[in-house]
Amino acid sequence: MTDSPEHFDVAVVGCGTTGLALAHLLASTDIRVAVIDRWRLPVAFPRATHLDDETMRAFQTFGLAHMEPRYIGVGIYRFLDPEGRVVMEFDMNRGKTDQGWNSDYMFHQPDWESVMRGFVEEATTATTFYGWQLLDVQEDDEAARVLLRDTSSGAETQISASYVVGCDGAHSVVRRLMGSQHVDFHATHRSMIVDIEPFVTSPDLPPNLDLFIQAGLRNPVTFIYLSRGMLRFEWLLRSDDDTREFEKLDTVYRLLEPWFRPSEYRIARADVYQWQAVVADRWRKRRLFIAGDAAHENPPHLGQGLCSGVRDALNLAWKLPLVIRGEASPAILDTYESERKPHTTVFVEISAMMANQIEDMVEVPAHMEPPPVEEREQLRPPYGPGIFSAGDRWAGTLSAQPELADGTRLDDLVGFRFALIGSDSVIGDLSAGARSILQRLGIKAVSASSDSLKSWLSRLGVGAVLVRPDRYVFGTADSPTEVESLLTGLLRCLQANAQEQAAPVAV
């Protein structure tokens, strides 16, 4: 163990989707980041499978837009009773949304992680510790000392970091070291998950990428199409079901018999997974943070586990660099929890309710008519209190991503930074003070010259909107004077000292 450990600005522990998203964004802003994962290579089978339009927009920011053609869409989601009758159904394919992408996708996580690991490896400010396990973190006034062990040789080393972010999953070591406890929403279940690559088609599976959940059975079953031609089946286990019996190969073959013979597919995954509906009561302790599954676990029924973790990463990825570079007060880091925790709790609560309903659903009357296919709006709760313009009706809501006149997506022009979008009459003749703040904070000013941008501002009923790097709205304005007030308010939020921040920052 070295006496003078190598120092990093941030140590990211865990290289699932949340950790890689955060590490990549930090490295792209020239933050020195240590990237730590106990696995030398990405896990070979998919775990997360679904992403929404907001997350695809984040993937665009990561430089992954070229991967989108490899993803597949989602069809009609049907809830069936024990007899296979449709109880409820809704179309998950809403087409292109205001985020600039389709509403829902299925993707292959191992491919995604391979590309993201490659991005991190190519970054000059990132150092990877793949195959290293976190043992302990000790904090002092100067830094956090991080003790690691090589999982192959057993050798130990120590690094130091100004901040440590635990993206290390449901059994997070960082969360344990923080003393953070779970708030339980009481939807803990086990599922037998079987992923297969079929060699033939089954006439008994739904067409058009449709998916179903058949509830009320001894073991309710879920079916979904995965990318790369793979299929996933999930059987919900009861409390007295034996995990070892379900994981036997003979059991897997028997479970798949309604659709395939054993010779008609390759098994990519067959194991029992326990999922919970929990949210950590504490997301930060001094230099330590938790994100992704370390901070919250979602039952899979809303498909928001990965999406919520990516939002965590985006939130921390713009705040940490400002603090590390001395451009913002460390007090703003408290707004990570105050903004993200209420938002993700909405998804956890709803998915917990859905999970319990699936277990308890009984069959419907035989004479029931098939229900109409519902159209559902995307669930977009606002963020909790934090770095937003107080009293603004749009503050804390997700921004849209309109196209420019030449078809360029807005985020491709803006990059991962603040953006001020407005009509020329509102942002075209700003005061010297306002222009100074734009330059100081690196805010990209965008003239709403395209029909798409004008339409967005019209829908909001405003002349200008200030968007944060994580694509959530800071606030809006209707005149050059209000824009200057908005920018001054943002600067005040970022510079708030710890004494002023007894509560989460807002102006």
Coordinates of C-alpha atoms in Angstrom, one line a residue:
M1 CA 0.0 0.0 0.0
T2 CA 1.4 3.4 -1.0
D3 CA 2.1 6.1 1.6
S4 CA 1.0 8.9 -0.8
P5 CA -1.9 7.5 -2.7
E6 CA -2.8 8.8 -6.1
H7 CA -5.4 11.5 -5.9
F8 CA -8.6 11.8 -8.0
D9 CA -11.3 14.4 -8.1
V10 CA -14.0 11.7 -8.0
A11 CA -13.9 7.9 -7.4
V12 CA -16.9 6.2 -9.1
V13 CA -17.5 2.7 -7.6
G14 CA -19.5 0.4 -9.8
C15 CA -19.6 0.2 -13.6
G16 CA -23.2 -0.6 -14.4
T17 CA -25.2 2.0 -16.4
T18 CA -25.3 4.6 -13.6
G19 CA -21.5 4.4 -12.9
L20 CA -20.4 4.4 -16.5
A21 CA -22.7 7.3 -17.3
L22 CA -21.3 9.4 -14.4
A23 CA -17.7 8.4 -15.1
H24 CA -18.0 9.2 -18.8
L25 CA -19.6 12.6 -18.2
L26 CA -17.1 13.6 -15.5
A27 CA -14.1 12.6 -17.7
S28 CA -15.5 14.5 -20.6
T29 CA -15.4 17.7 -18.5
D30 CA -11.7 17.1 -17.6
I31 CA -12.4 15.8 -14.1
R32 CA -9.9 13.3 -12.8
V33 CA -12.0 10.2 -12.1
A34 CA -11.1 6.8 -10.8
V35 CA -13.5 4.2 -12.3
I36 CA -13.7 1.1 -10.1
D37 CA -15.6 -2.2 -10.7
R38 CA -15.2 -5.6 -9.2
W39 CA -15.7 -7.2 -12.7
R40 CA -12.9 -7.2 -15.1
L41 CA -15.3 -7.4 -18.1
P42 CA -18.9 -6.3 -18.6
V43 CA -21.5 -8.9 -17.5
A44 CA -22.2 -10.9 -20.5
F45 CA -26.0 -11.1 -20.2
P46 CA -28.6 -8.3 -20.2
R47 CA -29.9 -7.1 -16.8
A48 CA -31.6 -3.8 -17.6
T49 CA -33.4 -4.0 -20.9
H50 CA -35.7 -0.9 -21.2
L51 CA -35.1 2.8 -21.7
D52 CA -37.4 5.7 -22.3
D53 CA -37.2 8.7 -24.5
E54 CA -35.6 10.9 -21.8
T55 CA -32.9 8.2 -21.3
M56 CA -32.3 7.9 -25.0
R57 CA -31.8 11.7 -25.0
A58 CA -29.1 11.2 -22.3
F59 CA -27.5 8.5 -24.4
Q60 CA -27.3 11.1 -27.2
T61 CA -25.4 13.3 -24.8
F62 CA -23.0 10.4 -24.0
G63 CA -22.2 10.1 -27.7
L64 CA -24.4 7.0 -28.2
A65 CA -26.9 8.2 -30.8
H66 CA -25.2 5.9 -33.4
M67 CA -26.3 2.9 -31.3
E68 CA -30.0 3.7 -31.5
P69 CA -30.6 1.6 -34.8
R70 CA -29.5 -1.5 -32.8
Y71 CA -32.4 -1.0 -30.3
I72 CA -35.9 -2.3 -30.9
G73 CA -39.2 -0.7 -30.0
V74 CA -42.0 -1.9 -27.8
G75 CA -45.6 -2.8 -28.8
I76 CA -48.8 -3.2 -26.9
Y77 CA -48.5 -4.1 -23.2
R78 CA -51.3 -6.5 -22.1
F79 CA -52.4 -7.6 -18.6
L80 CA -54.0 -11.1 -18.8
D81 CA -56.1 -13.0 -16.2
P82 CA -55.3 -16.6 -15.4
E83 CA -57.4 -17.8 -18.3
G84 CA -55.4 -15.5 -20.7
R85 CA -58.2 -13.0 -21.2
V86 CA -57.1 -9.4 -21.5
V87 CA -57.8 -7.2 -18.5
M88 CA -56.1 -4.1 -19.6
E89 CA -53.8 -3.1 -22.4
F90 CA -52.0 0.0 -23.6
D91 CA -49.7 0.9 -26.4
M92 CA -46.1 1.6 -25.4
N93 CA -45.1 2.8 -28.8
R94 CA -45.9 6.5 -28.8
G95 CA -43.6 7.3 -31.6
K96 CA -41.3 10.3 -31.6
T97 CA -41.8 12.5 -28.5
D98 CA -40.8 16.0 -27.5
Q99 CA -37.5 14.5 -26.3
G100 CA -36.4 14.0 -30.0
W101 CA -36.5 10.2 -29.7
N102 CA -39.1 7.4 -29.7
S103 CA -41.0 6.9 -26.4
D104 CA -39.5 3.5 -25.5
Y105 CA -36.7 1.1 -26.5
M106 CA -35.3 -2.3 -25.6
F107 CA -31.5 -2.4 -25.7
H108 CA -28.7 -4.9 -25.0
Q109 CA -26.9 -3.8 -21.9
P110 CA -23.6 -5.7 -22.5
D111 CA -23.1 -3.8 -25.8
W112 CA -23.9 -0.5 -24.2
E113 CA -21.4 -1.2 -21.4
S114 CA -18.7 -2.2 -23.8
V115 CA -19.0 1.1 -25.7
M116 CA -19.1 3.2 -22.5
R117 CA -16.1 1.3 -21.0
G118 CA -14.4 2.1 -24.3
F119 CA -15.2 5.8 -23.9
V120 CA -13.8 5.8 -20.4
E121 CA -10.7 4.1 -21.5
E122 CA -10.1 6.7 -24.2
A123 CA -10.5 9.6 -21.8
T124 CA -7.2 11.1 -20.7
T125 CA -8.6 12.1 -17.3
A126 CA -10.0 8.6 -16.3
T127 CA -8.1 5.8 -14.7
T128 CA -9.8 2.4 -14.6
F129 CA -9.6 -0.2 -11.8
Y130 CA -11.5 -3.1 -13.4
G131 CA -11.3 -6.3 -11.3
W132 CA -10.8 -4.3 -8.1
Q133 CA -13.2 -4.6 -5.1
L134 CA -13.9 -1.7 -2.7
L135 CA -13.0 -2.6 0.9
D136 CA -13.2 0.6 2.8
V137 CA -13.4 4.4 2.7
Q138 CA -11.9 6.7 5.4
E139 CA -12.7 10.4 5.3
D140 CA -10.8 13.4 6.7
D141 CA -11.0 17.1 6.1
E142 CA -8.8 16.9 3.0
A143 CA -10.1 13.8 1.1
A144 CA -11.5 10.3 1.2
R145 CA -9.0 7.4 1.3
V146 CA -10.3 4.5 -0.7
L147 CA -9.0 1.0 0.0
L148 CA -9.2 -1.5 -3.0
R149 CA -8.3 -5.2 -3.4
D150 CA -7.5 -6.9 -6.7
T151 CA -10.0 -9.8 -7.0
S152 CA -7.5 -12.0 -8.8
S153 CA -4.3 -11.6 -6.9
G154 CA -5.6 -10.3 -3.5
A155 CA -3.2 -7.3 -3.7
E156 CA -4.4 -4.1 -2.0
T157 CA -3.9 -0.5 -3.0
Q158 CA -5.1 2.8 -1.8
I159 CA -6.2 5.9 -3.7
S160 CA -7.7 9.2 -2.5
A161 CA -10.5 11.2 -3.9
S162 CA -12.3 14.5 -3.1
Y163 CA -15.6 12.7 -3.6
V164 CA -16.7 9.0 -3.8
V165 CA -19.9 8.0 -5.6
G166 CA -21.2 4.5 -4.9
C167 CA -23.0 3.2 -8.0
D168 CA -22.3 -0.3 -6.6
G169 CA -25.8 -1.7 -6.8
A170 CA -28.4 -3.1 -4.4
H171 CA -25.8 -4.4 -2.0
S172 CA -23.8 -1.2 -2.0
V173 CA -20.7 -1.1 0.1
V174 CA -20.7 2.7 0.0
R175 CA -24.3 2.9 1.3
R176 CA -23.3 0.6 4.2
L177 CA -20.3 2.8 5.0
M178 CA -22.6 5.8 5.0
G179 CA -24.9 4.2 7.5
S180 CA -27.9 4.8 5.1
Q181 CA -31.0 2.8 5.6
H182 CA -33.8 1.7 3.3
V183 CA -37.3 3.0 3.3
D184 CA -39.3 0.0 2.2
F185 CA -42.4 0.3 0.0
H186 CA -43.2 -3.4 0.6
A187 CA -43.0 -5.0 -2.8
T188 CA -40.2 -7.5 -2.3
H189 CA -40.5 -10.4 -4.7
R190 CA -38.4 -13.1 -6.3
S191 CA -38.5 -13.7 -10.0
M192 CA -37.2 -16.6 -12.1
I193 CA -35.6 -14.8 -15.1
V194 CA -34.9 -16.8 -18.3
D195 CA -33.4 -15.1 -21.3
I196 CA -33.2 -17.2 -24.5
E197 CA -32.1 -16.8 -28.1
P198 CA -34.7 -18.8 -30.1
F199 CA -33.7 -20.7 -33.2
V200 CA -37.4 -20.9 -34.4
T201 CA -40.5 -18.7 -34.0
S202 CA -43.3 -19.6 -31.7
P203 CA -46.9 -19.2 -33.0
D204 CA -48.1 -18.8 -29.4
L205 CA -46.1 -15.6 -28.7
P206 CA -47.6 -12.2 -29.4
P207 CA -46.6 -10.5 -32.7
N208 CA -45.4 -6.9 -33.3
L209 CA -43.1 -6.7 -30.3
D210 CA -46.1 -6.9 -28.0
L211 CA -45.6 -8.0 -24.4
F212 CA -47.8 -9.5 -21.7
I213 CA -48.1 -10.2 -18.0
Q214 CA -50.4 -13.1 -17.1
A215 CA -51.3 -12.6 -13.5
G216 CA -53.3 -14.6 -10.9
L217 CA -51.4 -17.8 -11.6
R218 CA -49.4 -19.8 -9.1
N219 CA -46.4 -18.2 -10.7
P220 CA -47.5 -15.1 -12.8
V221 CA -45.5 -14.9 -16.0
T222 CA -44.1 -11.9 -17.9
F223 CA -42.9 -12.0 -21.5
I224 CA -41.0 -9.3 -23.4
Y225 CA -39.0 -9.1 -26.6
L226 CA -35.3 -8.1 -26.1
S227 CA -32.9 -6.7 -28.6
R228 CA -30.7 -8.9 -30.7
G229 CA -33.5 -11.3 -31.3
M230 CA -33.6 -12.5 -27.6
L231 CA -36.7 -13.1 -25.5
R232 CA -37.2 -12.8 -21.7
F233 CA -39.6 -14.7 -19.6
E234 CA -40.1 -14.0 -15.9
W235 CA -42.0 -16.1 -13.4
L236 CA -43.0 -14.5 -10.1
L237 CA -42.1 -16.9 -7.2
R238 CA -44.2 -17.4 -4.1
S239 CA -42.8 -17.3 -0.6
D240 CA -42.7 -21.1 -0.4
D241 CA -41.1 -21.7 -3.8
D242 CA -37.6 -23.2 -3.7
T243 CA -35.0 -21.1 -5.6
R244 CA -32.8 -24.1 -6.2
E245 CA -35.7 -26.1 -7.7
F246 CA -36.6 -23.2 -10.1
E247 CA -32.9 -22.8 -11.2
K248 CA -32.6 -26.5 -12.2
L249 CA -32.3 -26.9 -16.0
D250 CA -35.1 -29.4 -16.1
T251 CA -37.4 -26.8 -14.5
V252 CA -36.3 -24.2 -17.1
Y253 CA -37.2 -26.5 -19.9
R254 CA -40.6 -27.3 -18.3
L255 CA -41.4 -23.6 -17.9
L256 CA -40.7 -22.9 -21.5
E257 CA -42.7 -25.9 -22.9
P258 CA -45.8 -23.8 -23.8
W259 CA -43.7 -22.0 -26.4
F260 CA -40.5 -23.9 -27.3
R261 CA -39.0 -27.3 -27.2
P262 CA -35.6 -27.6 -25.5
S263 CA -33.8 -28.0 -28.8
E264 CA -35.2 -24.7 -30.2
Y265 CA -33.3 -22.1 -28.2
R266 CA -30.1 -21.2 -26.4
I267 CA -30.3 -20.1 -22.8
A268 CA -28.4 -16.9 -22.1
R269 CA -29.6 -16.5 -18.5
A270 CA -31.6 -18.6 -16.0
D271 CA -31.6 -17.5 -12.4
V272 CA -33.7 -16.2 -9.6
Y273 CA -33.5 -12.5 -8.8
Q274 CA -34.9 -10.8 -5.8
W275 CA -36.1 -7.2 -6.5
Q276 CA -37.4 -4.7 -4.0
A277 CA -39.1 -1.3 -3.8
V278 CA -36.9 0.7 -1.6
V279 CA -35.4 4.2 -1.4
A280 CA -32.4 5.0 0.8
D281 CA -33.0 7.5 3.5
R282 CA -29.7 9.3 3.0
W283 CA -28.0 9.9 -0.3
R284 CA -25.0 11.9 0.8
K285 CA -22.7 11.8 3.8
R286 CA -19.8 14.4 3.6
R287 CA -17.7 13.2 0.7
L288 CA -19.7 10.1 0.0
F289 CA -22.7 9.7 -2.4
I290 CA -24.9 6.9 -3.6
A291 CA -26.7 6.6 -7.0
G292 CA -28.6 4.2 -9.1
D293 CA -29.6 0.9 -7.4
A294 CA -27.5 1.8 -4.4
A295 CA -29.9 4.7 -3.7
H296 CA -33.2 3.2 -5.0
E297 CA -34.5 -0.1 -6.3
N298 CA -37.5 -0.3 -8.6
P299 CA -39.6 -3.3 -9.4
P300 CA -39.4 -3.8 -13.1
H301 CA -43.0 -3.0 -14.1
L302 CA -42.5 0.6 -15.1
G303 CA -39.1 0.0 -16.7
Q304 CA -37.6 2.9 -14.7
G305 CA -34.7 1.3 -12.8
L306 CA -32.0 2.2 -15.4
C307 CA -33.7 5.4 -16.3
S308 CA -33.7 6.6 -12.7
G309 CA -30.0 5.8 -12.3
V310 CA -29.1 7.7 -15.4
R311 CA -30.9 10.8 -14.0
D312 CA -28.9 10.5 -10.9
A313 CA -25.7 10.5 -12.9
L314 CA -26.7 13.5 -15.0
N315 CA -27.5 15.4 -11.8
L316 CA -24.2 14.8 -10.1
A317 CA -22.2 15.1 -13.3
W318 CA -22.9 18.9 -13.7
K319 CA -22.7 19.8 -10.0
L320 CA -19.5 18.0 -9.0
P321 CA -17.3 19.7 -11.6
L322 CA -18.5 23.1 -10.6
V323 CA -17.6 22.5 -7.0
I324 CA -14.3 20.8 -7.8
R325 CA -13.3 23.7 -10.0
G326 CA -14.3 26.2 -7.3
E327 CA -17.0 27.7 -9.5
A328 CA -19.8 26.8 -7.1
S329 CA -20.3 26.3 -3.4
P330 CA -20.0 22.7 -2.0
A331 CA -23.4 23.4 -0.5
I332 CA -25.1 22.8 -3.9
L333 CA -24.3 19.1 -3.6
D334 CA -27.0 18.8 -1.0
T335 CA -29.5 19.5 -3.7
Y336 CA -28.7 16.2 -5.3
E337 CA -30.8 14.3 -2.8
S338 CA -33.5 17.0 -2.4
E339 CA -34.1 17.0 -6.2
R340 CA -33.7 13.4 -7.1
K341 CA -35.2 11.5 -4.1
P342 CA -38.8 12.8 -4.4
H343 CA -38.7 12.3 -8.2
T344 CA -37.5 8.7 -8.1
T345 CA -39.8 7.9 -5.2
V346 CA -42.8 8.5 -7.4
F347 CA -41.6 5.7 -9.8
V348 CA -40.8 3.3 -6.9
E349 CA -44.2 3.8 -5.3
I350 CA -46.1 3.2 -8.5
S351 CA -44.0 0.2 -9.6
A352 CA -44.5 -1.3 -6.1
M353 CA -48.2 -1.0 -6.4
M354 CA -48.2 -2.7 -9.8
A355 CA -46.0 -5.5 -8.5
N356 CA -48.4 -6.3 -5.7
Q357 CA -51.4 -6.2 -8.0
I358 CA -49.9 -8.7 -10.4
E359 CA -49.4 -11.2 -7.6
D360 CA -53.0 -10.7 -6.3
M361 CA -55.0 -10.4 -9.5
V362 CA -57.9 -12.8 -9.9
E363 CA -59.6 -13.9 -13.1
V364 CA -62.2 -11.6 -14.7
P365 CA -65.8 -12.6 -15.7
A366 CA -66.0 -14.7 -18.8
H367 CA -68.4 -12.4 -20.5
M368 CA -66.1 -9.4 -20.2
E369 CA -65.6 -7.5 -23.5
P370 CA -61.9 -6.9 -24.5
P371 CA -60.9 -3.5 -23.2
P372 CA -59.9 -0.8 -25.6
V373 CA -56.2 -0.1 -26.1
E374 CA -55.4 2.8 -23.8
E375 CA -53.1 5.7 -24.7
R376 CA -51.0 6.8 -21.7
E377 CA -49.0 9.9 -21.3
Q378 CA -45.4 9.5 -20.2
L379 CA -45.0 9.8 -16.5
R380 CA -42.9 13.0 -15.9
P381 CA -43.0 14.1 -12.3
P382 CA -41.1 17.3 -11.4
Y383 CA -37.9 17.4 -9.4
G384 CA -37.9 18.2 -5.7
P385 CA -36.7 21.5 -4.3
G386 CA -33.2 22.5 -5.4
I387 CA -31.4 24.7 -7.9
F388 CA -34.5 26.2 -9.6
S389 CA -36.2 29.5 -9.9
A390 CA -38.7 29.6 -7.0
G391 CA -42.3 30.2 -8.0
D392 CA -41.8 29.5 -11.7
R393 CA -44.4 27.0 -12.9
W394 CA -42.0 25.3 -15.2
A395 CA -39.0 25.1 -12.8
G396 CA -38.0 21.5 -12.1
T397 CA -39.8 20.0 -15.1
L398 CA -38.1 18.2 -18.0
S399 CA -37.3 20.4 -21.0
A400 CA -38.1 19.4 -24.6
Q401 CA -35.5 18.9 -27.3
P402 CA -36.8 20.7 -30.4
E403 CA -34.9 20.7 -33.6
L404 CA -33.1 23.6 -35.1
A405 CA -33.9 24.9 -38.6
D406 CA -31.3 22.6 -40.2
G407 CA -32.7 19.6 -38.4
T408 CA -29.9 19.5 -35.7
R409 CA -31.2 18.3 -32.3
L410 CA -30.9 21.0 -29.7
D411 CA -28.6 19.1 -27.3
D412 CA -26.1 18.5 -30.1
L413 CA -25.7 22.2 -30.4
V414 CA -25.7 22.9 -26.6
G415 CA -23.6 20.1 -25.3
F416 CA -23.6 19.2 -21.6
R417 CA -24.0 22.7 -20.2
F418 CA -26.6 25.4 -19.4
A419 CA -28.7 26.7 -22.3
L420 CA -30.7 29.9 -22.6
I421 CA -33.3 29.4 -25.4
G422 CA -35.4 32.4 -26.4
S423 CA -36.9 34.6 -29.0
D424 CA -34.6 37.4 -30.4
S425 CA -36.8 40.0 -28.7
V426 CA -36.1 38.5 -25.3
I427 CA -32.5 37.3 -25.5
G428 CA -31.2 39.3 -28.5
D429 CA -30.3 42.5 -26.6
L430 CA -29.3 41.5 -23.1
S431 CA -27.5 43.9 -20.7
A432 CA -23.8 43.7 -20.0
G433 CA -24.5 42.1 -16.6
A434 CA -26.5 39.3 -18.2
R435 CA -23.9 38.7 -20.9
S436 CA -21.2 38.6 -18.2
I437 CA -23.1 35.8 -16.4
L438 CA -23.6 33.9 -19.7
Q439 CA -19.8 34.0 -20.3
R440 CA -18.9 33.2 -16.7
L441 CA -21.1 30.1 -16.5
G442 CA -20.5 29.0 -20.1
I443 CA -24.2 29.2 -20.9
K444 CA -25.1 28.6 -24.5
A445 CA -27.6 31.2 -25.9
V446 CA -29.8 29.7 -28.6
S447 CA -32.1 31.8 -30.7
A448 CA -35.6 30.3 -31.1
S449 CA -35.5 30.7 -34.9
S450 CA -36.9 27.3 -36.0
D451 CA -40.6 26.5 -36.0
S452 CA -39.9 23.6 -33.5
L453 CA -38.3 26.0 -31.0
K454 CA -40.9 28.6 -31.4
S455 CA -43.7 26.0 -30.9
W456 CA -42.0 24.8 -27.7
L457 CA -41.8 28.3 -26.2
S458 CA -45.4 28.9 -27.3
R459 CA -46.6 25.8 -25.5
L460 CA -44.8 27.0 -22.3
G461 CA -46.3 30.5 -22.8
V462 CA -42.9 32.2 -22.3
G463 CA -40.3 34.2 -24.2
A464 CA -37.2 32.4 -22.9
V465 CA -36.3 29.3 -20.9
L466 CA -33.1 28.5 -19.0
V467 CA -32.3 24.8 -19.1
R468 CA -29.7 23.0 -16.8
P469 CA -27.1 20.6 -18.2
D470 CA -29.3 17.7 -17.0
R471 CA -32.1 19.0 -19.3
Y472 CA -34.4 20.2 -16.4
V473 CA -35.7 23.7 -16.5
F474 CA -34.2 26.2 -14.1
G475 CA -36.7 28.9 -14.9
T476 CA -38.4 31.0 -17.6
A477 CA -38.6 34.7 -18.5
D478 CA -40.6 37.1 -20.8
S479 CA -38.3 40.1 -21.2
P480 CA -34.6 41.0 -21.2
T481 CA -35.0 42.3 -17.6
E482 CA -36.5 39.0 -16.4
V483 CA -33.7 37.1 -18.2
E484 CA -31.1 39.1 -16.3
S485 CA -33.0 38.4 -13.0
L486 CA -33.1 34.7 -13.9
L487 CA -29.4 34.5 -14.6
T488 CA -28.6 36.5 -11.4
G489 CA -30.8 34.0 -9.5
L490 CA -28.9 31.0 -10.9
L491 CA -25.5 32.6 -10.0
R492 CA -26.9 33.2 -6.5
C493 CA -27.9 29.6 -6.2
L494 CA -24.5 28.3 -7.2
Q495 CA -22.7 30.6 -4.9
A496 CA -24.8 30.0 -1.8
N497 CA -22.7 29.2 1.2
A498 CA -23.4 26.6 3.8
Q499 CA -24.7 29.1 6.3
E500 CA -27.3 30.3 3.8
Q501 CA -28.3 26.8 2.8
A502 CA -30.3 25.6 5.8
A503 CA -32.8 24.3 3.3
P504 CA -32.3 23.3 -0.4
V505 CA -31.3 26.2 -2.6
A506 CA -34.0 28.0 -4.6
V507 CA -34.5 31.6 -5.7

